[in-house]
mmCIF file of C-alpha atoms in Angstrom:
data_model
loop_
_atom_site.group_PDB
_atom_site.id
_atom_site.type_symbol
_atom_site.label_atom_id
_atom_site.label_comp_id
_atom_site.label_asym_id
_atom_site.label_seq_id
_atom_site.Cartn_x
_atom_site.Cartn_y
_atom_site.Cartn_z
ATOM 1 C CA MET A 1 -16.196 -4.616 0.325
ATOM 2 C CA TYR A 2 -17.414 -4.691 3.261
ATOM 3 C CA PRO A 3 -15.031 -7.149 5.292
ATOM 4 C CA GLU A 4 -17.104 -7.967 8.027
ATOM 5 C CA LEU A 5 -19.870 -8.976 5.887
ATOM 6 C CA GLN A 6 -17.767 -10.832 3.436
ATOM 7 C CA ALA A 7 -16.168 -12.947 6.411
ATOM 8 C CA LEU A 8 -20.016 -13.568 7.581
ATOM 9 C CA ILE A 9 -21.181 -14.324 3.950
ATOM 10 C CA HIS A 10 -18.502 -16.926 3.570
ATOM 11 C CA GLU A 11 -18.865 -18.322 7.065
ATOM 12 C CA ALA A 12 -22.913 -18.825 6.138
ATOM 13 C CA GLU A 13 -21.770 -21.326 3.284
ATOM 14 C CA PHE A 14 -20.612 -23.437 5.915
ATOM 15 C CA GLN A 15 -23.755 -23.374 8.401
ATOM 16 C CA TYR A 16 -26.245 -21.237 9.229
ATOM 17 C CA LEU A 17 -25.123 -18.462 11.117
ATOM 18 C CA ASN A 18 -25.339 -18.119 14.880
ATOM 19 C CA GLY A 19 -26.087 -15.574 17.588
ATOM 20 C CA GLU A 20 -22.681 -14.253 18.088
ATOM 21 C CA ASP A 21 -22.417 -13.717 13.783
ATOM 22 C CA LEU A 22 -25.839 -12.205 13.798
ATOM 23 C CA ASN A 23 -25.110 -9.528 16.212
ATOM 24 C CA LYS A 24 -21.941 -9.045 14.477
ATOM 25 C CA LEU A 25 -24.130 -8.584 11.273
ATOM 26 C CA SER A 26 -26.456 -6.361 12.780
ATOM 27 C CA LEU A 27 -24.138 -4.051 14.385
ATOM 28 C CA GLU A 28 -22.296 -3.612 11.422
ATOM 29 C CA VAL A 29 -26.077 -2.280 9.322
ATOM 30 C CA SER A 30 -26.757 -0.294 12.403
ATOM 31 C CA SER A 31 -23.375 1.676 12.715
ATOM 32 C CA LEU A 32 -23.682 2.037 8.644
ATOM 33 C CA LYS A 33 -27.047 4.373 9.399
ATOM 34 C CA ASP A 34 -24.793 6.601 11.738
ATOM 35 C CA ARG A 35 -21.547 6.800 9.176
ATOM 36 C CA ILE A 36 -23.897 7.760 6.363
ATOM 37 C CA PRO A 37 -24.699 11.251 8.088
ATOM 38 C CA ALA A 38 -20.915 11.575 8.696
ATOM 39 C CA TYR A 39 -20.639 11.406 5.063
ATOM 40 C CA LYS A 40 -22.950 13.617 4.226
ATOM 41 C CA LEU A 41 -21.370 16.135 6.467
ATOM 42 C CA LEU A 42 -17.823 15.963 5.236
ATOM 43 C CA ARG A 43 -19.134 15.704 1.624
ATOM 44 C CA ASP A 44 -21.054 19.047 2.220
ATOM 45 C CA GLU A 45 -18.525 21.021 4.185
ATOM 46 C CA GLU A 46 -15.445 19.908 2.546
ATOM 47 C CA ILE A 47 -14.461 23.251 0.829
ATOM 48 C CA ASN A 48 -15.390 25.294 4.272
ATOM 49 C CA ILE A 49 -13.571 22.747 6.219
ATOM 50 C CA PHE A 50 -10.311 23.034 4.037
ATOM 51 C CA GLN A 51 -10.569 26.730 3.366
ATOM 52 C CA ASP A 52 -9.989 27.247 6.975
ATOM 53 C CA ILE A 53 -7.206 25.031 6.983
ATOM 54 C CA ALA A 54 -5.610 26.448 4.066
ATOM 55 C CA ASP A 55 -6.085 30.039 5.574
ATOM 56 C CA ASP A 56 -4.372 28.839 8.819
ATOM 57 C CA LEU A 57 -1.821 27.050 7.043
ATOM 58 C CA VAL A 58 -0.892 30.384 5.123
ATOM 59 C CA ALA A 59 -0.463 32.043 8.029
ATOM 60 C CA GLN A 60 1.340 29.341 10.009
ATOM 61 C CA PHE A 61 4.010 28.727 7.011
ATOM 62 C CA PRO A 62 4.312 32.516 5.766
ATOM 63 C CA ARG A 63 7.254 31.882 4.180
ATOM 64 C CA GLU A 64 6.213 28.824 2.135
ATOM 65 C CA ASN A 65 5.680 28.699 -1.458
ATOM 66 C CA PRO A 66 2.291 28.995 -1.867
ATOM 67 C CA LYS A 67 2.450 25.986 -4.302
ATOM 68 C CA GLU A 68 3.653 23.780 -2.212
ATOM 69 C CA ILE A 69 0.663 24.429 0.412
ATOM 70 C CA GLU A 70 -1.656 23.915 -2.673
ATOM 71 C CA THR A 71 -0.467 20.512 -3.320
ATOM 72 C CA SER A 72 -0.338 19.857 0.309
ATOM 73 C CA ILE A 73 -3.725 20.911 0.498
ATOM 74 C CA ARG A 74 -5.069 18.935 -2.389
ATOM 75 C CA HIS A 75 -3.364 15.357 -1.310
ATOM 76 C CA TRP A 76 -5.425 15.799 1.737
ATOM 77 C CA LEU A 77 -8.415 16.585 -0.097
ATOM 78 C CA VAL A 78 -7.903 13.244 -2.068
ATOM 79 C CA ILE A 79 -7.180 11.808 1.170
ATOM 80 C CA MET A 80 -10.270 13.349 3.271
ATOM 81 C CA ARG A 81 -12.571 11.892 0.152
ATOM 82 C CA TYR A 82 -10.915 8.283 0.143
ATOM 83 C CA CYS A 83 -11.280 8.058 3.933
ATOM 84 C CA SER A 84 -15.117 9.245 4.055
ATOM 85 C CA MET A 85 -15.425 6.353 1.286
ATOM 86 C CA ALA A 86 -13.625 3.787 3.340
ATOM 87 C CA MET A 87 -15.577 4.982 6.755
ATOM 88 C CA MET A 88 -19.015 4.195 4.840
ATOM 89 C CA LEU A 89 -17.527 0.658 3.736
ATOM 90 C CA ASN A 90 -15.837 0.325 7.120
ATOM 91 C CA ASN A 91 -12.635 -1.160 5.284
ATOM 92 C CA HIS A 92 -9.314 0.122 6.138
ATOM 93 C CA GLU A 93 -7.938 -2.137 3.087
ATOM 94 C CA PHE A 94 -10.111 -0.135 0.230
ATOM 95 C CA LEU A 95 -8.133 2.937 1.625
ATOM 96 C CA GLU A 96 -4.616 1.122 1.674
ATOM 97 C CA HIS A 97 -5.352 -0.414 -1.850
ATOM 98 C CA ARG A 98 -6.973 2.291 -3.407
ATOM 99 C CA LEU A 99 -5.188 5.374 -2.214
ATOM 100 C CA LEU A 100 -2.236 5.026 -0.092
ATOM 101 C CA GLU A 101 0.277 2.369 -1.663
ATOM 102 C CA TRP A 102 -0.173 4.375 -4.460
ATOM 103 C CA MET A 103 -0.004 7.899 -2.926
ATOM 104 C CA THR A 104 3.288 7.183 -0.535
ATOM 105 C CA ASP A 105 6.044 8.247 -3.557
ATOM 106 C CA ILE A 106 4.179 11.409 -4.897
ATOM 107 C CA VAL A 107 3.904 12.473 -1.140
ATOM 108 C CA GLN A 108 7.162 11.997 -0.336
ATOM 109 C CA ALA A 109 8.635 13.244 -3.140
ATOM 110 C CA HIS A 110 7.452 16.831 -2.478
ATOM 111 C CA GLN A 111 9.326 16.628 1.057
ATOM 112 C CA SER A 112 7.104 18.636 2.541
ATOM 113 C CA GLN A 113 6.358 16.351 5.640
ATOM 114 C CA HIS A 114 5.785 19.570 7.612
ATOM 115 C CA LEU A 115 3.051 20.987 5.777
ATOM 116 C CA PHE A 116 1.226 17.136 5.540
ATOM 117 C CA THR A 117 1.296 16.785 9.482
ATOM 118 C CA ALA A 118 0.307 20.482 10.251
ATOM 119 C CA ILE A 119 -2.643 19.563 8.178
ATOM 120 C CA TYR A 120 -3.320 16.446 9.813
ATOM 121 C CA SER A 121 -3.700 18.101 13.447
ATOM 122 C CA LEU A 122 -5.495 21.246 11.784
ATOM 123 C CA LEU A 123 -7.885 18.444 10.255
ATOM 124 C CA ILE A 124 -8.826 17.084 13.780
ATOM 125 C CA THR A 125 -9.415 20.099 15.242
ATOM 126 C CA LYS A 126 -11.494 21.208 12.566
ATOM 127 C CA LEU A 127 -13.385 18.289 12.908
ATOM 128 C CA ASN A 128 -13.828 18.049 16.158
ATOM 129 C CA LYS A 129 -15.995 21.023 15.852
ATOM 130 C CA VAL A 130 -17.792 19.823 12.718
ATOM 131 C CA LEU A 131 -18.445 16.601 13.573
ATOM 132 C CA SER A 132 -20.181 14.809 16.693
ATOM 133 C CA ASN A 133 -18.026 12.575 19.115
ATOM 134 C CA ASP A 134 -19.134 9.452 17.778
ATOM 135 C CA GLU A 135 -19.022 10.674 14.008
ATOM 136 C CA LEU A 136 -15.342 11.463 14.757
ATOM 137 C CA ALA A 137 -14.724 8.683 16.230
ATOM 138 C CA HIS A 138 -15.815 6.673 12.613
ATOM 139 C CA ILE A 139 -13.694 8.837 10.610
ATOM 140 C CA GLN A 140 -10.304 9.524 12.678
ATOM 141 C CA PRO A 141 -9.143 6.110 12.343
ATOM 142 C CA PHE A 142 -9.115 6.286 8.848
ATOM 143 C CA LEU A 143 -7.386 9.678 8.938
ATOM 144 C CA ALA A 144 -4.735 8.380 11.511
ATOM 145 C CA GLN A 145 -4.106 5.035 9.084
ATOM 146 C CA ALA A 146 -3.693 7.699 6.226
ATOM 147 C CA ASN A 147 -1.609 10.365 8.260
ATOM 148 C CA ASP A 148 0.367 7.393 9.595
ATOM 149 C CA TYR A 149 1.145 5.257 6.273
ATOM 150 C CA LEU A 150 2.292 8.425 4.110
ATOM 151 C CA ILE A 151 4.865 9.642 6.642
ATOM 152 C CA ASN A 152 5.883 6.667 8.152
ATOM 153 C CA SER A 153 6.387 4.328 5.056
ATOM 154 C CA PRO A 154 10.178 3.831 4.087
ATOM 155 C CA ILE A 155 10.983 5.637 0.809
ATOM 156 C CA LEU A 156 9.977 2.391 -1.446
ATOM 157 C CA ALA A 157 11.879 4.126 -4.375
ATOM 158 C CA ASN A 158 15.215 3.396 -3.290
ATOM 159 C CA MET B 1 -5.038 33.506 -0.448
ATOM 160 C CA ILE B 2 -5.791 30.244 -1.652
ATOM 161 C CA SER B 3 -8.855 28.996 -2.861
ATOM 162 C CA VAL B 4 -9.821 25.740 -2.159
ATOM 163 C CA ALA B 5 -12.720 25.867 -4.310
ATOM 164 C CA ASN B 6 -10.402 26.102 -7.298
ATOM 165 C CA LEU B 7 -8.192 23.815 -5.994
ATOM 166 C CA VAL B 8 -11.280 21.023 -6.465
ATOM 167 C CA GLN B 9 -12.436 22.466 -9.630
ATOM 168 C CA GLU B 10 -8.833 22.476 -10.940
ATOM 169 C CA LYS B 11 -7.533 18.976 -11.249
ATOM 170 C CA ALA B 12 -9.175 15.656 -10.624
ATOM 171 C CA LEU B 13 -9.017 14.226 -7.115
ATOM 172 C CA LYS B 14 -8.303 10.841 -7.954
ATOM 173 C CA GLY B 15 -6.457 7.962 -6.252
ATOM 174 C CA ASN B 16 -4.998 4.432 -7.401
ATOM 175 C CA TYR B 17 -6.260 3.780 -11.119
ATOM 176 C CA PHE B 18 -4.575 0.399 -11.177
ATOM 177 C CA SER B 19 -5.964 -0.766 -7.993
ATOM 178 C CA PRO B 20 -6.663 -4.234 -8.386
ATOM 179 C CA SER B 21 -10.185 -4.643 -7.613
ATOM 180 C CA ALA B 22 -10.890 -1.491 -9.407
ATOM 181 C CA TYR B 23 -8.874 -2.097 -12.451
ATOM 182 C CA VAL B 24 -9.409 -6.157 -13.228
ATOM 183 C CA GLN B 25 -13.068 -6.418 -14.567
ATOM 184 C CA GLY B 26 -14.596 -8.648 -16.517
ATOM 185 C CA ASP B 27 -18.410 -10.394 -17.614
ATOM 186 C CA PHE B 28 -17.647 -13.917 -16.462
ATOM 187 C CA GLU B 29 -20.626 -15.105 -18.084
ATOM 188 C CA LEU B 30 -19.178 -14.362 -21.275
ATOM 189 C CA GLY B 31 -15.832 -15.706 -20.028
ATOM 190 C CA LEU B 32 -14.165 -12.074 -20.501
ATOM 191 C CA LEU B 33 -11.854 -10.406 -17.975
ATOM 192 C CA GLU B 34 -10.905 -7.158 -19.054
ATOM 193 C CA THR B 35 -9.470 -3.571 -17.566
ATOM 194 C CA ARG B 36 -11.494 -1.016 -16.512
ATOM 195 C CA LEU B 37 -11.509 0.443 -19.455
ATOM 196 C CA GLY B 38 -12.508 -2.494 -21.512
ATOM 197 C CA SER B 39 -9.203 -3.694 -22.745
ATOM 198 C CA ARG B 40 -8.986 -7.855 -22.666
ATOM 199 C CA LEU B 41 -6.781 -9.174 -20.191
ATOM 200 C CA ILE B 42 -5.283 -12.814 -20.384
ATOM 201 C CA ALA B 43 -3.442 -14.779 -17.904
ATOM 202 C CA LEU B 44 -0.553 -16.667 -18.660
ATOM 203 C CA PRO B 45 -0.468 -19.848 -17.159
ATOM 204 C CA GLU B 46 2.739 -21.110 -15.375
ATOM 205 C CA VAL B 47 2.852 -23.782 -17.569
ATOM 206 C CA LEU B 48 3.041 -21.907 -20.952
ATOM 207 C CA LEU B 49 5.955 -19.449 -19.520
ATOM 208 C CA GLN B 50 7.797 -22.692 -18.493
ATOM 209 C CA GLY B 51 6.782 -24.278 -21.978
ATOM 210 C CA ILE B 52 7.882 -21.119 -23.782
ATOM 211 C CA TYR B 53 11.555 -21.167 -21.958
ATOM 212 C CA ALA B 54 11.632 -25.249 -22.547
ATOM 213 C CA GLY B 55 10.507 -24.809 -26.517
ATOM 214 C CA LEU B 56 12.754 -22.101 -27.325
ATOM 215 C CA ASP B 57 15.615 -23.665 -25.682
ATOM 216 C CA GLU B 58 14.898 -26.804 -27.426
ATOM 217 C CA GLU B 59 14.460 -24.992 -30.851
ATOM 218 C CA ILE B 60 17.246 -21.869 -30.863
ATOM 219 C CA GLY B 61 19.375 -22.443 -27.825
ATOM 220 C CA GLN B 62 21.528 -19.821 -26.982
ATOM 221 C CA ALA B 63 19.454 -17.435 -29.073
ATOM 222 C CA THR B 64 16.506 -17.555 -26.839
ATOM 223 C CA GLY B 65 17.375 -14.505 -24.484
ATOM 224 C CA ILE B 66 17.500 -12.107 -27.720
ATOM 225 C CA VAL B 67 14.208 -13.836 -28.807
ATOM 226 C CA LEU B 68 12.760 -13.126 -25.585
ATOM 227 C CA TYR B 69 14.329 -9.337 -25.179
ATOM 228 C CA ASN B 70 12.543 -8.636 -28.758
ATOM 229 C CA CYS B 71 9.434 -9.911 -27.897
ATOM 230 C CA GLY B 72 9.673 -8.113 -24.465
ATOM 231 C CA ARG B 73 10.531 -4.835 -26.825
ATOM 232 C CA TRP B 74 7.527 -5.186 -28.917
ATOM 233 C CA TRP B 75 5.437 -5.761 -26.061
ATOM 234 C CA GLY B 76 6.382 -2.973 -24.078
ATOM 235 C CA LYS B 77 5.906 -0.607 -27.381
ATOM 236 C CA SER B 78 1.972 -1.693 -26.967
ATOM 237 C CA PHE B 79 2.399 -1.470 -23.474
ATOM 238 C CA TYR B 80 3.737 2.013 -23.406
ATOM 239 C CA ARG B 81 0.489 3.491 -25.691
ATOM 240 C CA ARG B 82 -1.787 1.562 -23.897
ATOM 241 C CA PHE B 83 -0.606 2.878 -20.226
ATOM 242 C CA ILE B 84 -0.165 6.269 -21.103
ATOM 243 C CA GLN B 85 -3.326 6.414 -22.995
ATOM 244 C CA GLU B 86 -5.347 4.654 -20.026
ATOM 245 C CA VAL B 87 -3.283 7.127 -17.002
ATOM 246 C CA SER B 88 -4.014 10.238 -19.058
ATOM 247 C CA GLU B 89 -7.291 9.392 -19.546
ATOM 248 C CA TYR B 90 -8.324 8.778 -15.933
ATOM 249 C CA TYR B 91 -6.519 11.302 -14.557
ATOM 250 C CA GLU B 92 -7.819 14.230 -17.002
ATOM 251 C CA MET B 93 -4.179 15.225 -17.954
ATOM 252 C CA PRO B 94 -1.666 14.604 -20.713
ATOM 253 C CA LEU B 95 1.698 12.843 -19.450
ATOM 254 C CA ALA B 96 3.687 16.379 -19.599
ATOM 255 C CA GLN B 97 1.749 17.657 -17.063
ATOM 256 C CA MET B 98 2.096 14.887 -14.635
ATOM 257 C CA GLU B 99 4.583 14.655 -11.780
ATOM 258 C CA MET B 100 7.323 12.252 -12.148
ATOM 259 C CA ALA B 101 6.306 10.543 -9.076
ATOM 260 C CA GLN B 102 3.102 10.305 -10.084
ATOM 261 C CA PHE B 103 3.725 9.094 -13.265
ATOM 262 C CA LEU B 104 6.261 6.298 -11.456
ATOM 263 C CA SER B 105 4.204 5.711 -8.712
ATOM 264 C CA CYS B 106 1.415 4.543 -11.712
ATOM 265 C CA LEU B 107 3.972 2.486 -13.278
ATOM 266 C CA LYS B 108 4.687 0.456 -10.098
ATOM 267 C CA GLN B 109 0.964 0.032 -9.421
ATOM 268 C CA CYS B 110 0.320 -1.350 -12.677
ATOM 269 C CA TRP B 111 3.235 -3.694 -13.236
ATOM 270 C CA LYS B 112 2.012 -5.328 -9.583
ATOM 271 C CA THR B 113 -1.699 -5.516 -10.712
ATOM 272 C CA HIS B 114 -0.409 -7.247 -14.329
ATOM 273 C CA GLY B 115 0.858 -10.014 -11.979
ATOM 274 C CA TRP B 116 4.826 -9.095 -12.942
ATOM 275 C CA GLY B 117 5.876 -8.564 -9.267
ATOM 276 C CA VAL B 118 7.052 -5.712 -7.744
ATOM 277 C CA ILE B 119 9.190 -2.882 -9.422
ATOM 278 C CA ASN B 120 11.236 -0.147 -8.450
ATOM 279 C CA PHE B 121 13.200 2.399 -9.840
ATOM 280 C CA ASN B 122 16.229 4.055 -8.919
ATOM 281 C CA PHE B 123 17.628 7.534 -10.575
ATOM 282 C CA ASP B 124 20.566 8.117 -8.317
ATOM 283 C CA TYR B 125 22.667 7.611 -11.792
ATOM 284 C CA TYR B 126 20.440 9.439 -13.957
ATOM 285 C CA SER B 127 22.599 12.163 -14.477
ATOM 286 C CA GLN B 128 25.307 9.889 -16.006
ATOM 287 C CA GLY B 129 22.820 8.543 -18.606
ATOM 288 C CA PHE B 130 21.397 5.286 -16.283
ATOM 289 C CA ILE B 131 18.378 4.070 -14.716
ATOM 290 C CA VAL B 132 18.241 1.446 -12.494
ATOM 291 C CA VAL B 133 15.475 -0.926 -11.982
ATOM 292 C CA ASN B 134 14.937 -3.512 -9.206
ATOM 293 C CA THR B 135 11.756 -6.181 -9.662
ATOM 294 C CA VAL B 136 11.185 -8.466 -7.311
ATOM 295 C CA ASN B 137 8.533 -12.102 -7.679
ATOM 296 C CA SER B 138 9.316 -12.188 -11.297
ATOM 297 C CA PRO B 139 6.597 -14.765 -13.368
ATOM 298 C CA PHE B 140 9.422 -14.873 -15.702
ATOM 299 C CA ALA B 141 12.522 -15.742 -13.311
ATOM 300 C CA GLN B 142 10.234 -17.833 -11.683
ATOM 301 C CA ALA B 143 8.992 -20.087 -14.861
ATOM 302 C CA ALA B 144 12.845 -20.043 -16.343
ATOM 303 C CA PRO B 145 15.015 -22.797 -15.788
ATOM 304 C CA GLN B 146 16.872 -22.336 -12.548
ATOM 305 C CA ASP B 147 20.711 -21.881 -12.354
ATOM 306 C CA LYS B 148 21.059 -21.479 -15.983
ATOM 307 C CA GLY B 149 21.434 -17.576 -16.655
ATOM 308 C CA PHE B 150 19.416 -14.341 -16.107
ATOM 309 C CA ALA B 151 15.912 -15.051 -17.644
ATOM 310 C CA CYS B 152 14.146 -11.911 -17.123
ATOM 311 C CA HIS B 153 14.742 -11.275 -20.938
ATOM 312 C CA PRO B 154 10.704 -10.205 -21.478
ATOM 313 C CA GLU B 155 10.740 -7.809 -18.807
ATOM 314 C CA ALA B 156 14.471 -6.298 -19.661
ATOM 315 C CA GLY B 157 12.439 -5.607 -23.255
ATOM 316 C CA ILE B 158 9.618 -4.243 -22.053
ATOM 317 C CA LEU B 159 11.740 -1.781 -19.944
ATOM 318 C CA SER B 160 14.121 -0.855 -22.972
ATOM 319 C CA SER B 161 11.139 -0.118 -25.433
ATOM 320 C CA PHE B 162 9.350 1.488 -22.425
ATOM 321 C CA PHE B 163 12.005 4.345 -21.677
ATOM 322 C CA SER B 164 12.837 4.748 -25.169
ATOM 323 C CA GLN B 165 9.573 5.804 -25.840
ATOM 324 C CA LEU B 166 9.273 8.127 -22.705
ATOM 325 C CA THR B 167 12.844 9.587 -23.049
ATOM 326 C CA GLY B 168 12.744 9.787 -27.049
ATOM 327 C CA GLU B 169 16.175 8.245 -27.019
ATOM 328 C CA GLU B 170 17.096 4.843 -28.108
ATOM 329 C CA LEU B 171 17.901 2.731 -24.951
ATOM 330 C CA GLY B 172 18.972 -0.667 -23.936
ATOM 331 C CA CYS B 173 18.741 -2.379 -20.875
ATOM 332 C CA VAL B 174 20.986 -5.098 -19.482
ATOM 333 C CA GLN B 175 20.058 -7.620 -16.510
ATOM 334 C CA LEU B 176 22.334 -7.642 -14.051
ATOM 335 C CA SER B 177 21.223 -9.862 -11.122
ATOM 336 C CA CYS B 178 18.362 -12.456 -11.079
ATOM 337 C CA GLU B 179 16.207 -14.399 -9.295
ATOM 338 C CA SER B 180 16.349 -17.812 -11.139
ATOM 339 C CA MET B 181 19.972 -17.367 -9.938
ATOM 340 C CA GLY B 182 19.127 -17.355 -6.224
ATOM 341 C CA ALA B 183 19.754 -13.495 -6.112
ATOM 342 C CA GLN B 184 17.032 -11.481 -3.796
ATOM 343 C CA SER B 185 15.891 -9.304 -7.102
ATOM 344 C CA ASN B 186 15.942 -8.491 -10.569
ATOM 345 C CA TYR B 187 18.666 -5.959 -11.116
ATOM 346 C CA PHE B 188 18.306 -4.081 -14.410
ATOM 347 C CA VAL B 189 20.500 -0.944 -16.046
ATOM 348 C CA ILE B 190 18.981 1.233 -18.921
ATOM 349 C CA GLY B 191 20.921 3.382 -20.739
ATOM 350 C CA LEU B 192 22.233 4.199 -24.514
ATOM 351 C CA GLU B 193 23.215 0.501 -25.975
ATOM 352 C CA GLU B 194 26.587 1.994 -26.836
ATOM 353 C CA ARG B 195 27.515 2.601 -22.951
ATOM 354 C CA LEU B 196 25.728 -0.891 -21.824
ATOM 355 C CA LYS B 197 28.004 -2.544 -24.044
ATOM 356 C CA LEU B 198 30.504 -2.796 -20.886
ATOM 357 C CA ALA B 199 28.017 -4.018 -18.766
ATOM 358 C CA LYS B 200 26.815 -6.721 -20.544
ATOM 359 C CA ALA B 201 30.464 -8.042 -21.063
ATOM 360 C CA LEU B 202 31.166 -7.523 -17.542
ATOM 361 C CA SER B 203 27.915 -9.630 -16.400
ATOM 362 C CA GLU B 204 29.002 -12.255 -19.404
ATOM 363 C CA GLU B 205 32.201 -12.663 -17.209
ATOM 364 C CA GLY B 206 30.077 -12.946 -14.201
ATOM 365 C CA HIS B 207 30.432 -9.874 -12.055
ATOM 366 C CA ASP B 208 27.988 -8.934 -9.466
ATOM 367 C CA HIS B 209 25.657 -5.805 -10.237
ATOM 368 C CA SER B 210 27.267 -3.184 -8.021
ATOM 369 C CA THR B 211 30.902 -4.015 -9.103
ATOM 370 C CA ILE B 212 29.710 -3.775 -12.921
ATOM 371 C CA MET B 213 27.736 -0.266 -12.119
ATOM 372 C CA ASP B 214 31.227 1.206 -10.089
ATOM 373 C CA ARG B 215 33.062 0.412 -13.448
ATOM 374 C CA LEU B 216 30.388 1.402 -15.856
ATOM 375 C CA LEU B 217 30.453 4.894 -13.746
ATOM 376 C CA GLU B 218 34.042 5.396 -13.557
ATOM 377 C CA SER B 219 34.207 4.079 -17.469
ATOM 378 C CA ASN B 220 31.746 7.541 -18.174
ATOM 379 C CA SER B 221 33.515 9.728 -16.281
ATOM 380 C CA THR B 222 36.976 8.882 -17.885
ATOM 381 C CA ASP B 223 34.412 9.233 -21.306
ATOM 382 C CA ASN B 224 33.675 12.455 -20.337
#
């Protein structure tokens, strides 16, 4: 689950861990302590965060079909949940395998890239207000990974 | 106004059901390998697949392809039933409500997690009555004798019966290129048996898949 820890466990099969490895272990555990509050906040504020984004999005794209806006919001709700878990596990592969590689075709089939990227930037702006700098630094790489993967992957269906 | 509280309630917000680390479970002490819903999985060793090809060739020679195709059809029938059951249960919606893109994405992930290689679908010819499927890293093409003809009969059978059940039409599937013959991927075309006869004949004459597809579409437009 935790790639860094996994690597250390493998290393310990060959020898006692050295000082540097133990520092890594300690860093991994202590940063988990910071990631949990960020996770809790994202969990508790999920609806508030996304309600603001939905309202902004409707204002930004008044002619857009509301069903398409809803679908894009729903996609980002799922992405946010998986990013939050991936952040707790500090595991980018978790996010890729559990969500992104499956979701690419689904997102691209909707052809609402403009909504998708608009939500991403609204989300980052909103999280800047809700989370502390450290907390944002924990979650942002995962959100960027998701945005990049889902928008920039070639369409595999063809 | 959009209510996010309703969106969260309305539909399950879930990811990739077939992600290998979640899908392949088991009780190793009891020697069980299972899916996440508790259906048993078995692994087919490469030597067994090689043995199946060699044994069938020895016993029935040229009929090997037909036998494996029919095995695939049988396999595909159960595979379809189980796939639909698992997917609709997990995503909490009947098949009819599922978006096509989501359905196909699940099928692609399922195919991959079962170790059958990577599969892709092309619906460009759907309005003309054909579905094109490409696979790479087929375990069947790998285990079959190399350079001895197209070898993905089990997959062709699975695809024909899967899409027959999905569409409610009796469909066939013809393979038009094969990794065992040095091709980059395995190319299949699915359609009504009657319309695929030409593809089969042209393939036996040794034409490549793009020529065959062109001819297939031409004959289709003259038929209409």
